[in-house]
Amino acid sequence: MAAGDFDVVILGGGMGGYPAAIRASQLGLKVALVEADKLGGTCLHIGCIPTKALLESSELYHRVSTRGTEFGVNADKVTFDYPRIATRRDAVVNQLYKGVQFLMKKNKIEVIAGSGRLRDKNTIAVGNTQVKAPHVIVATGSTVKALPGIDFDGEYIISSDHATLATKVPESICIIGAGAVGVEFATLYNQLGVKVILLEALDRLVPLEDEEVSKEMLGAFKKAGIDCRVGVRVRGAKKARDGVSVDTEQGEVWARQLMVAVGRAPRSKDIGLEQVGVTTQANGFIKVDEWMRTSVDTIHAIGDVVGGFLLAHAASHEGITAAEDIAGQQLAPMDQDLVTRCTYSHPQIASVGLTEKQARDKGLEVKVGKFPFTALGRAIIHGETAGFAKMVADAKTGRLLGAHVVGPNATELIAEPALTQLFQGDAWELGRNIHPHPTLSEAVMEAAMAVDGHAIHI
Ligand code: NAD
């Protein structure tokens, strides 16, 4: 392709790259999008979407089979059919995949299939084709990380990629890592009656979350029958007795399958970053500023490959920020403090901003408001009363610093405290917003009111 054909070329069409392409096109730029596999990337094909589709089936099965009678629904012989769960998962993904392909056409984005590599600071080579543009956005994402000496075989030792695409479930599974992936799959398997052993190296589940959230999760998981072991050091694993024997400092753990869920690594190798002078950190993530600019003036980078929170919605927002910067319309820089974190375990977890400890460690004087779902009408109706909403505010100014929800629909409830933080609002204002009754959103309101001791229902 000739020089000047495009205003911007984007390497990678996942949840960072394709929204960046759409936003750039909306701003009048001519866009090429290079994708080696499928538009939609990890999130759509082996991440957020298929895993949440699986969880929707497991939750439905679990709820009806274990709680049906309590709700007056006779459901004595409820069974599940995993191949059909997998078929529905694939149908959900395909529907959305078609939607993304349509959006590319609608926005007149030139999609170039193939594996691309930076040739110089304005050129991406895809096979023998050279795609040139004054601006480049790198959005190549990330891949699952393995533990040294424990190689994935896709059958006995699996990653989240294998687990997401599987068409059957094992009788028992050991999961290493109790981050987002670990607790979501622990939930999926537990709800389907699989024996789950969850091993976490640190001293609590979901260690990035507020400490009280971790404690609540441990209680809920134990109650659900998940064998949770924290502070466990894994030394190795090998195939044994038609399963996997995991060697830990605390002894042997055996399960039919082993899933390793210890994080993700950036896809920053072999794409020509070094040759064109793009600076990366020691762990391989590309260094960027708040406008997603790299060390090379023509190149932006977004999504998992730049680190921060490896979340689809963060990637999209970074893509939009980069596209606007390229178009000369700097609306708002990327603010990692405003990224909501959502985990679709049972109970769900969602948070934004600082944990209580992070706020105190920063030397801030904080006041905290907490409201349990046990005291909320909608939660009782719903039959889901485990968990709470917790607001962390600046004691001097009242400004909302962080919000943490563990419990029903937490992932839907977090958007409102996040908006309060975007508007630099106070906990008081969040509590004064009139919430519909009876809804789960009242937990957020009551927790915000509790910051000043004004909660009504506790
Ligand atoms: P993670 O970094 O969130 O969690 C990995 C966990 O493994 C950590 O708690 C860590 O302490 C533990 N660990 C590391 N080495 C260990 C060892 N040797 N033994 C025992 N435990 C060990 O990574 P993840 O859960 O794999 O997720 C990867 C990325 O994908 C994360 O950034 C995550 O936020 C994102 N993700 C998000 C969602 C969601 O938002 N719902 C879902 C899945 C993944």
Coordinates of C-alpha atoms and ligand atoms in Angstrom, one line a residue:
M1 CA 0.0 0.0 0.0
A2 CA 1.3 3.4 -0.9
A3 CA 2.5 6.0 1.6
G4 CA -0.3 8.4 2.7
D5 CA -3.0 5.8 2.2
F6 CA -4.0 5.9 5.8
D7 CA -3.9 8.5 8.7
V8 CA -3.5 5.8 11.3
V9 CA -2.6 2.1 11.3
I10 CA -3.5 0.0 14.3
L11 CA -1.7 -3.2 15.1
G12 CA -4.2 -5.5 16.9
G13 CA -8.0 -5.6 16.7
G14 CA -9.0 -6.6 20.2
M15 CA -10.9 -4.5 22.8
G16 CA -8.2 -1.8 22.6
G17 CA -7.6 -1.7 18.8
Y18 CA -11.1 -1.9 17.3
P19 CA -12.7 0.8 19.5
A20 CA -9.6 3.0 18.7
A21 CA -10.2 2.4 15.0
I22 CA -13.9 3.4 15.3
R23 CA -13.1 6.5 17.3
A24 CA -10.4 7.5 14.9
S25 CA -12.8 7.0 12.0
Q26 CA -15.5 9.1 13.7
L27 CA -12.9 11.9 14.0
G28 CA -12.4 11.8 10.2
L29 CA -9.2 9.7 10.0
K30 CA -8.6 7.0 7.5
V31 CA -7.8 3.9 9.4
A32 CA -6.2 0.5 8.7
L33 CA -6.5 -2.3 11.3
V34 CA -4.1 -5.2 11.2
E35 CA -5.3 -8.4 12.9
A36 CA -3.5 -11.7 13.0
D37 CA -6.4 -13.8 14.2
K38 CA -10.0 -12.6 14.8
L39 CA -11.4 -9.1 15.5
G40 CA -12.4 -8.9 19.1
G41 CA -9.3 -10.4 20.5
T42 CA -8.9 -12.2 23.8
C43 CA -12.0 -10.6 25.4
L44 CA -14.4 -11.7 22.7
H45 CA -12.9 -15.1 21.8
I46 CA -11.1 -16.5 24.9
G47 CA -11.8 -14.1 27.7
C48 CA -14.6 -11.9 29.1
I49 CA -17.4 -12.9 26.8
P50 CA -17.1 -16.7 26.6
T51 CA -16.3 -17.1 30.3
K52 CA -19.3 -14.9 31.3
A53 CA -21.5 -17.0 29.0
L54 CA -20.3 -20.1 30.8
L55 CA -20.9 -18.6 34.2
E56 CA -24.4 -17.6 33.2
S57 CA -25.2 -21.3 32.5
S58 CA -23.5 -22.5 35.7
E59 CA -25.2 -19.9 37.8
L60 CA -28.6 -20.8 36.4
Y61 CA -28.0 -24.5 36.9
H62 CA -26.7 -24.0 40.4
R63 CA -29.5 -21.6 41.5
V64 CA -32.3 -23.8 40.2
S65 CA -30.8 -27.1 41.4
T66 CA -29.8 -25.9 44.9
R67 CA -32.3 -23.1 45.6
G68 CA -35.4 -23.9 43.5
T69 CA -37.4 -25.4 46.3
E70 CA -36.7 -22.4 48.5
F71 CA -38.3 -20.2 45.8
G72 CA -41.3 -22.5 45.4
V73 CA -39.9 -23.9 42.2
N74 CA -39.9 -27.7 42.0
A75 CA -36.8 -28.7 40.3
D76 CA -35.8 -32.1 41.6
K77 CA -34.0 -33.5 38.6
V78 CA -32.1 -30.6 37.2
T79 CA -29.1 -31.6 35.2
F80 CA -26.6 -29.8 32.9
D81 CA -25.2 -30.7 29.5
Y82 CA -21.8 -29.1 29.1
P83 CA -21.5 -29.5 25.4
R84 CA -24.8 -27.5 25.1
I85 CA -23.4 -24.9 27.5
A86 CA -20.4 -24.7 25.2
T87 CA -22.6 -24.4 22.1
R88 CA -24.4 -21.4 23.7
R89 CA -21.1 -19.9 24.7
D90 CA -20.0 -20.1 21.0
A91 CA -23.3 -18.7 19.8
V92 CA -22.9 -15.6 22.1
V93 CA -19.3 -15.1 20.8
N94 CA -20.3 -15.5 17.2
Q95 CA -23.2 -13.0 17.4
L96 CA -20.9 -10.4 18.9
Y97 CA -18.1 -11.2 16.4
K98 CA -20.5 -10.5 13.5
G99 CA -21.3 -7.2 15.2
V100 CA -17.7 -6.2 15.4
Q101 CA -17.2 -7.1 11.7
F102 CA -20.2 -5.0 10.8
L103 CA -18.9 -2.1 12.8
M104 CA -15.6 -2.1 10.8
K105 CA -17.6 -1.9 7.5
K106 CA -19.9 0.8 8.9
N107 CA -17.0 2.9 9.9
K108 CA -15.1 2.3 6.7
I109 CA -12.1 0.7 8.5
E110 CA -9.7 -1.3 6.3
V111 CA -9.1 -4.6 8.0
I112 CA -5.9 -6.3 7.0
A113 CA -5.6 -9.9 7.9
G114 CA -2.2 -11.1 8.9
S115 CA 0.6 -10.8 11.5
G116 CA 2.0 -7.4 11.5
R117 CA 5.4 -6.0 12.5
L118 CA 6.8 -2.5 12.9
R119 CA 9.3 -1.9 10.0
D120 CA 9.9 1.8 10.8
K121 CA 8.1 4.4 12.9
N122 CA 5.4 4.8 10.2
T123 CA 5.2 1.4 8.6
I124 CA 3.8 -1.9 9.5
A125 CA 4.8 -4.9 7.4
V126 CA 2.2 -7.6 7.0
G127 CA 3.8 -10.4 4.9
N128 CA 4.9 -8.6 1.7
T129 CA 2.5 -5.7 2.2
Q130 CA 3.7 -2.4 3.8
V131 CA 1.0 -0.4 5.5
K132 CA 2.1 3.2 6.0
A133 CA 0.6 6.0 8.1
P134 CA 1.8 9.1 10.0
H135 CA 0.4 7.5 13.2
V136 CA 0.6 3.9 14.5
I137 CA -1.2 2.4 17.5
V138 CA 0.2 -0.8 19.0
A139 CA -2.6 -2.9 20.6
T140 CA -1.2 -6.4 20.6
G141 CA -2.6 -7.5 23.9
S142 CA -1.3 -10.2 26.2
T143 CA -1.0 -14.0 26.6
V144 CA -1.4 -16.3 29.6
K145 CA 1.7 -16.8 31.7
A146 CA 3.0 -20.2 32.7
L147 CA 4.8 -21.1 35.9
P148 CA 8.5 -22.1 35.4
G149 CA 8.7 -25.9 35.0
I150 CA 4.9 -26.4 34.6
D151 CA 4.2 -26.5 30.9
F152 CA 0.6 -26.5 29.5
D153 CA -0.4 -29.6 27.7
G154 CA -4.0 -28.6 27.2
E155 CA -5.3 -31.8 28.7
Y156 CA -4.0 -32.2 32.3
I157 CA -2.3 -28.9 32.7
I158 CA -4.4 -26.1 31.3
S159 CA -4.5 -22.3 31.1
S160 CA -7.6 -20.1 31.0
D161 CA -7.5 -20.4 27.2
H162 CA -8.0 -24.2 27.4
A163 CA -10.6 -24.0 30.1
T164 CA -12.6 -21.3 28.3
L165 CA -12.8 -23.3 25.1
A166 CA -13.3 -26.8 26.7
T167 CA -16.4 -28.9 25.9
K168 CA -16.3 -30.9 29.1
V169 CA -15.4 -30.3 32.8
P170 CA -13.2 -32.5 34.9
E171 CA -14.3 -34.3 38.2
S172 CA -11.8 -32.3 40.1
I173 CA -9.4 -29.4 39.5
C174 CA -6.6 -27.6 41.3
I175 CA -6.3 -23.9 40.4
I176 CA -3.1 -22.0 41.0
G177 CA -3.7 -18.3 41.6
A178 CA -6.7 -16.7 43.2
G179 CA -6.8 -13.5 41.1
A180 CA -9.7 -12.7 38.8
V181 CA -9.2 -15.8 36.5
G182 CA -8.7 -18.2 39.4
V183 CA -11.9 -17.2 41.4
E184 CA -14.1 -17.0 38.3
F185 CA -13.2 -20.5 37.2
A186 CA -13.4 -21.7 40.8
T187 CA -17.0 -20.4 40.7
L188 CA -17.8 -22.0 37.4
Y189 CA -16.5 -25.4 38.4
N190 CA -17.9 -25.3 41.9
Q191 CA -21.4 -24.4 40.6
L192 CA -21.2 -27.5 38.3
G193 CA -20.3 -29.8 41.1
V194 CA -16.6 -30.1 40.3
K195 CA -14.3 -30.5 43.3
V196 CA -12.1 -27.3 43.4
I197 CA -8.8 -26.8 45.2
L198 CA -7.7 -23.1 45.0
L199 CA -4.0 -22.3 45.8
E200 CA -2.9 -18.8 46.3
A201 CA 0.7 -17.8 47.1
L202 CA -0.2 -14.6 49.0
D203 CA -2.1 -14.6 52.3
R204 CA -5.5 -13.9 50.9
L205 CA -7.8 -14.5 47.9
V206 CA -8.1 -11.6 45.3
P207 CA -5.1 -9.9 46.8
L208 CA -5.5 -6.7 44.8
E209 CA -8.9 -6.0 46.4
D210 CA -9.7 -4.4 49.7
E211 CA -8.7 -6.7 52.6
E212 CA -12.3 -6.9 53.8
V213 CA -13.4 -8.1 50.4
S214 CA -10.8 -10.8 50.4
K215 CA -12.1 -12.0 53.8
E216 CA -15.7 -12.0 52.6
M217 CA -14.6 -14.0 49.5
L218 CA -12.8 -16.6 51.6
G219 CA -15.9 -17.1 53.8
A220 CA -18.2 -17.3 50.8
F221 CA -15.9 -19.7 48.9
K222 CA -15.5 -22.0 52.0
K223 CA -19.2 -22.0 52.5
A224 CA -19.7 -23.0 48.9
G225 CA -17.3 -26.0 49.4
I226 CA -14.3 -24.7 47.6
D227 CA -11.0 -25.9 49.2
C228 CA -9.2 -22.6 49.5
R229 CA -5.5 -22.6 50.6
V230 CA -3.6 -19.3 50.9
G231 CA 0.1 -18.7 51.5
V232 CA 0.9 -21.8 49.4
R233 CA 4.2 -22.0 47.5
V234 CA 4.0 -24.3 44.5
R235 CA 7.3 -26.0 43.6
G236 CA 6.3 -28.0 40.6
A237 CA 3.7 -30.3 39.1
K238 CA 3.7 -33.5 37.1
K239 CA 1.2 -35.9 35.6
A240 CA 0.3 -38.7 38.0
R241 CA -2.4 -41.3 38.5
D242 CA -4.5 -40.0 35.5
G243 CA -4.3 -36.5 36.9
V244 CA -1.8 -34.0 38.2
S245 CA 0.3 -34.1 41.3
V246 CA 1.1 -30.6 42.5
D247 CA 4.1 -30.3 44.7
T248 CA 3.8 -27.5 47.3
E249 CA 5.9 -26.5 50.3
Q250 CA 2.8 -27.6 52.3
G251 CA 2.6 -31.0 50.7
E252 CA 1.1 -32.8 47.7
V253 CA -2.2 -31.7 46.1
W254 CA -3.7 -34.1 43.5
A255 CA -6.6 -33.3 41.1
R256 CA -7.7 -34.6 37.7
Q257 CA -6.7 -31.3 36.1
L258 CA -4.4 -28.4 37.0
M259 CA -5.2 -24.9 35.9
V260 CA -2.5 -22.2 36.1
A261 CA -4.0 -18.7 36.5
V262 CA -1.0 -16.6 37.6
G263 CA -1.4 -13.6 35.4
R264 CA -0.7 -12.5 31.8
A265 CA 2.4 -11.3 29.9
P266 CA 2.5 -8.6 27.2
R267 CA 2.6 -9.5 23.6
S268 CA 5.5 -7.1 22.9
K269 CA 8.2 -9.4 21.5
D270 CA 8.8 -9.9 17.8
I271 CA 6.7 -6.9 16.7
G272 CA 9.7 -4.7 15.9
L273 CA 9.5 -2.4 19.0
E274 CA 13.2 -2.5 19.7
Q275 CA 14.2 -1.7 16.1
V276 CA 12.1 1.4 16.1
G277 CA 13.1 2.5 19.6
V278 CA 9.9 2.0 21.5
T279 CA 10.8 1.8 25.2
T280 CA 9.5 -1.1 27.3
Q281 CA 9.7 -1.8 31.0
A282 CA 11.7 -4.7 32.4
N283 CA 8.6 -6.9 32.4
G284 CA 8.0 -6.2 28.7
F285 CA 5.0 -3.8 29.0
I286 CA 5.3 -0.7 26.7
K287 CA 5.9 2.6 28.6
V288 CA 3.3 5.2 27.8
D289 CA 2.1 8.6 29.1
E290 CA -1.4 9.5 30.0
W291 CA -2.2 10.2 26.3
M292 CA -1.0 6.6 25.5
R293 CA 2.1 8.0 23.7
T294 CA 5.2 5.8 23.6
S295 CA 8.8 7.0 23.5
V296 CA 8.5 7.3 19.6
D297 CA 6.6 10.4 18.5
T298 CA 4.5 8.6 15.9
I299 CA 3.6 5.6 18.0
H300 CA 0.9 5.2 20.6
A301 CA 0.2 2.0 22.5
I302 CA -2.9 0.8 24.4
G303 CA -4.5 -2.1 26.2
D304 CA -2.8 -5.1 27.9
V305 CA 0.5 -4.5 26.1
V306 CA 1.0 -1.3 28.2
G307 CA 0.1 -2.9 31.5
G308 CA -1.9 -1.2 34.3
F309 CA -5.2 -3.0 34.7
L310 CA -5.4 -5.7 32.0
L311 CA -9.1 -5.2 31.5
A312 CA -11.1 -4.9 28.3
H313 CA -12.9 -1.7 29.3
A314 CA -9.5 0.0 30.3
A315 CA -8.2 -1.0 26.8
S316 CA -11.2 0.5 25.0
H317 CA -10.9 3.7 26.9
E318 CA -7.1 3.9 26.2
G319 CA -7.9 3.3 22.5
I320 CA -10.4 6.2 22.5
T321 CA -7.9 8.4 24.3
A322 CA -5.1 7.6 21.8
A323 CA -7.4 8.1 18.8
E324 CA -8.5 11.5 20.1
D325 CA -4.9 12.5 20.8
I326 CA -3.9 11.6 17.3
A327 CA -6.8 13.6 15.9
G328 CA -5.7 16.6 18.0
Q329 CA -8.7 16.4 20.3
Q330 CA -7.3 15.9 23.8
L331 CA -10.6 15.5 25.7
A332 CA -9.3 13.8 28.9
P333 CA -6.1 11.9 29.7
M334 CA -6.2 8.2 30.7
D335 CA -6.6 8.0 34.5
Q336 CA -5.9 4.5 35.9
D337 CA -7.4 5.6 39.2
L338 CA -10.8 5.7 37.5
V339 CA -10.7 2.1 36.0
T340 CA -13.4 -0.1 37.5
R341 CA -12.3 -3.6 38.4
C342 CA -14.9 -6.4 38.0
T343 CA -14.7 -10.0 38.9
Y344 CA -17.6 -12.3 37.9
S345 CA -17.2 -14.9 40.7
H346 CA -20.0 -15.8 43.1
P347 CA -20.2 -13.5 44.9
Q348 CA -19.2 -10.9 42.4
I349 CA -16.5 -8.3 43.2
A350 CA -16.2 -4.8 41.9
S351 CA -14.1 -1.8 42.9
V352 CA -12.8 1.5 41.8
G353 CA -10.2 3.9 43.3
L354 CA -8.3 3.2 46.5
T355 CA -8.7 0.4 49.0
E356 CA -8.9 1.5 52.6
K357 CA -5.3 0.4 53.2
Q358 CA -4.0 2.2 50.1
A359 CA -5.7 5.4 51.2
R360 CA -4.2 5.1 54.7
D361 CA -0.8 4.2 53.3
K362 CA -0.9 7.4 51.3
G363 CA -1.1 9.2 54.6
L364 CA -4.8 10.2 54.0
E365 CA -7.2 10.5 56.9
V366 CA -10.1 8.3 55.8
K367 CA -13.7 7.6 56.9
V368 CA -15.4 4.5 55.8
G369 CA -19.1 3.6 55.2
K370 CA -20.2 0.0 54.9
F371 CA -23.6 -1.5 54.2
P372 CA -24.4 -5.2 54.3
F373 CA -26.7 -6.8 51.7
T374 CA -28.4 -8.6 54.6
A375 CA -30.1 -5.3 55.4
L376 CA -31.4 -4.7 51.9
G377 CA -34.9 -5.6 50.8
R378 CA -33.9 -6.3 47.1
A379 CA -31.1 -8.6 48.2
I380 CA -33.4 -10.6 50.4
I381 CA -36.0 -10.8 47.6
H382 CA -33.1 -11.9 45.3
G383 CA -32.0 -14.5 47.9
E384 CA -28.5 -13.2 47.8
T385 CA -27.5 -11.5 51.0
A386 CA -23.8 -12.3 51.3
G387 CA -21.4 -9.3 51.0
F388 CA -21.5 -5.5 51.4
A389 CA -20.8 -2.2 49.7
K390 CA -18.0 -0.1 51.2
M391 CA -17.1 3.5 50.5
V392 CA -13.8 5.0 51.4
A393 CA -13.8 8.8 51.7
D394 CA -11.4 11.6 52.6
A395 CA -12.1 12.4 56.2
K396 CA -11.3 16.1 55.7
T397 CA -13.1 16.9 52.4
G398 CA -15.6 14.1 52.2
R399 CA -14.3 13.3 48.7
L400 CA -15.0 9.7 47.6
L401 CA -11.6 7.9 47.2
G402 CA -12.6 4.4 46.6
A403 CA -15.6 2.0 46.4
H404 CA -15.7 -1.7 46.9
V405 CA -18.7 -4.0 46.4
V406 CA -18.8 -7.7 47.0
G407 CA -22.2 -9.4 46.5
P408 CA -25.1 -9.6 44.0
N409 CA -24.7 -7.6 40.8
A410 CA -21.6 -5.9 42.2
T411 CA -20.2 -5.4 38.7
E412 CA -23.3 -3.4 37.7
L413 CA -23.3 -1.4 40.9
I414 CA -19.7 0.0 40.6
A415 CA -20.4 2.3 37.6
E416 CA -22.1 4.9 39.9
P417 CA -19.3 5.3 42.4
A418 CA -16.9 5.5 39.5
L419 CA -19.0 8.3 38.0
T420 CA -18.9 10.1 41.4
Q421 CA -15.1 9.8 41.3
L422 CA -14.9 11.1 37.7
F423 CA -16.9 14.1 38.8
Q424 CA -14.7 14.4 41.9
G425 CA -17.8 14.0 44.0
D426 CA -18.2 13.5 47.7
A427 CA -19.6 10.4 49.4
W428 CA -22.3 12.7 50.7
E429 CA -23.5 13.5 47.1
L430 CA -23.6 9.8 46.2
G431 CA -25.7 9.2 49.2
R432 CA -28.0 12.1 48.3
N433 CA -28.7 10.7 44.8
I434 CA -32.3 9.3 45.0
H435 CA -32.1 5.6 44.3
P436 CA -35.0 3.5 43.2
H437 CA -36.5 1.1 45.7
P438 CA -36.3 -1.8 45.9
T439 CA -33.0 -2.2 44.1
L440 CA -29.5 -3.5 44.8
S441 CA -28.2 0.0 44.0
E442 CA -29.5 1.2 47.4
A443 CA -26.6 -0.7 49.0
V444 CA -24.2 1.8 47.3
M445 CA -26.4 4.7 48.5
E446 CA -26.6 3.5 52.1
A447 CA -22.8 2.8 52.2
A448 CA -22.2 6.3 51.0
M449 CA -24.6 7.7 53.7
A450 CA -22.9 5.4 56.3
V451 CA -19.7 7.4 55.7
D452 CA -21.2 10.2 57.8
G453 CA -23.2 7.8 60.0
H454 CA -26.4 8.5 58.2
A455 CA -27.4 5.1 56.8
I456 CA -31.1 4.5 57.3
H457 CA -31.2 0.7 57.4
I458 CA -28.3 -0.1 59.8
Ligands
NAD1 P1 -3.8 -12.0 38.5 O1 -2.5 -11.3 38.4 O2 -5.0 -11.1 38.7 O3 -3.9 -13.1 39.6 C1 -2.9 -14.1 39.7 C2 -2.8 -14.6 41.1 O4 -1.9 -15.7 41.1 C3 -2.3 -13.6 42.1 O5 -3.2 -13.5 43.2 C4 -0.9 -14.1 42.5 O6 -0.6 -13.8 43.9 C5 -1.1 -15.6 42.3 N1 0.1 -16.4 42.1 C6 1.1 -16.0 41.3 N2 2.1 -17.0 41.3 C7 1.6 -18.0 42.1 C8 2.1 -19.2 42.5 N3 3.3 -19.7 42.1 N4 1.4 -20.0 43.3 C9 0.2 -19.6 43.8 N5 -0.3 -18.4 43.4 C10 0.4 -17.6 42.6 O7 -3.9 -12.8 37.1 P2 -5.1 -13.6 36.5 O8 -6.2 -14.0 37.5 O9 -4.5 -14.7 35.8 O10 -5.7 -12.6 35.4 C11 -4.9 -12.1 34.4 C12 -5.3 -10.7 34.0 O11 -6.6 -10.8 33.4 C13 -5.5 -9.8 35.2 O12 -4.9 -8.6 35.0 C14 -6.9 -9.8 35.4 O13 -7.4 -8.5 36.0 C15 -7.5 -9.9 34.0 N6 -8.8 -10.6 34.1 C16 -9.9 -9.9 34.5 C17 -11.1 -10.4 34.6 C18 -12.3 -9.6 35.0 O14 -12.1 -8.4 35.0 N7 -13.4 -10.2 35.3 C19 -11.2 -11.8 34.4 C20 -10.1 -12.5 34.0 C21 -8.9 -11.9 33.9

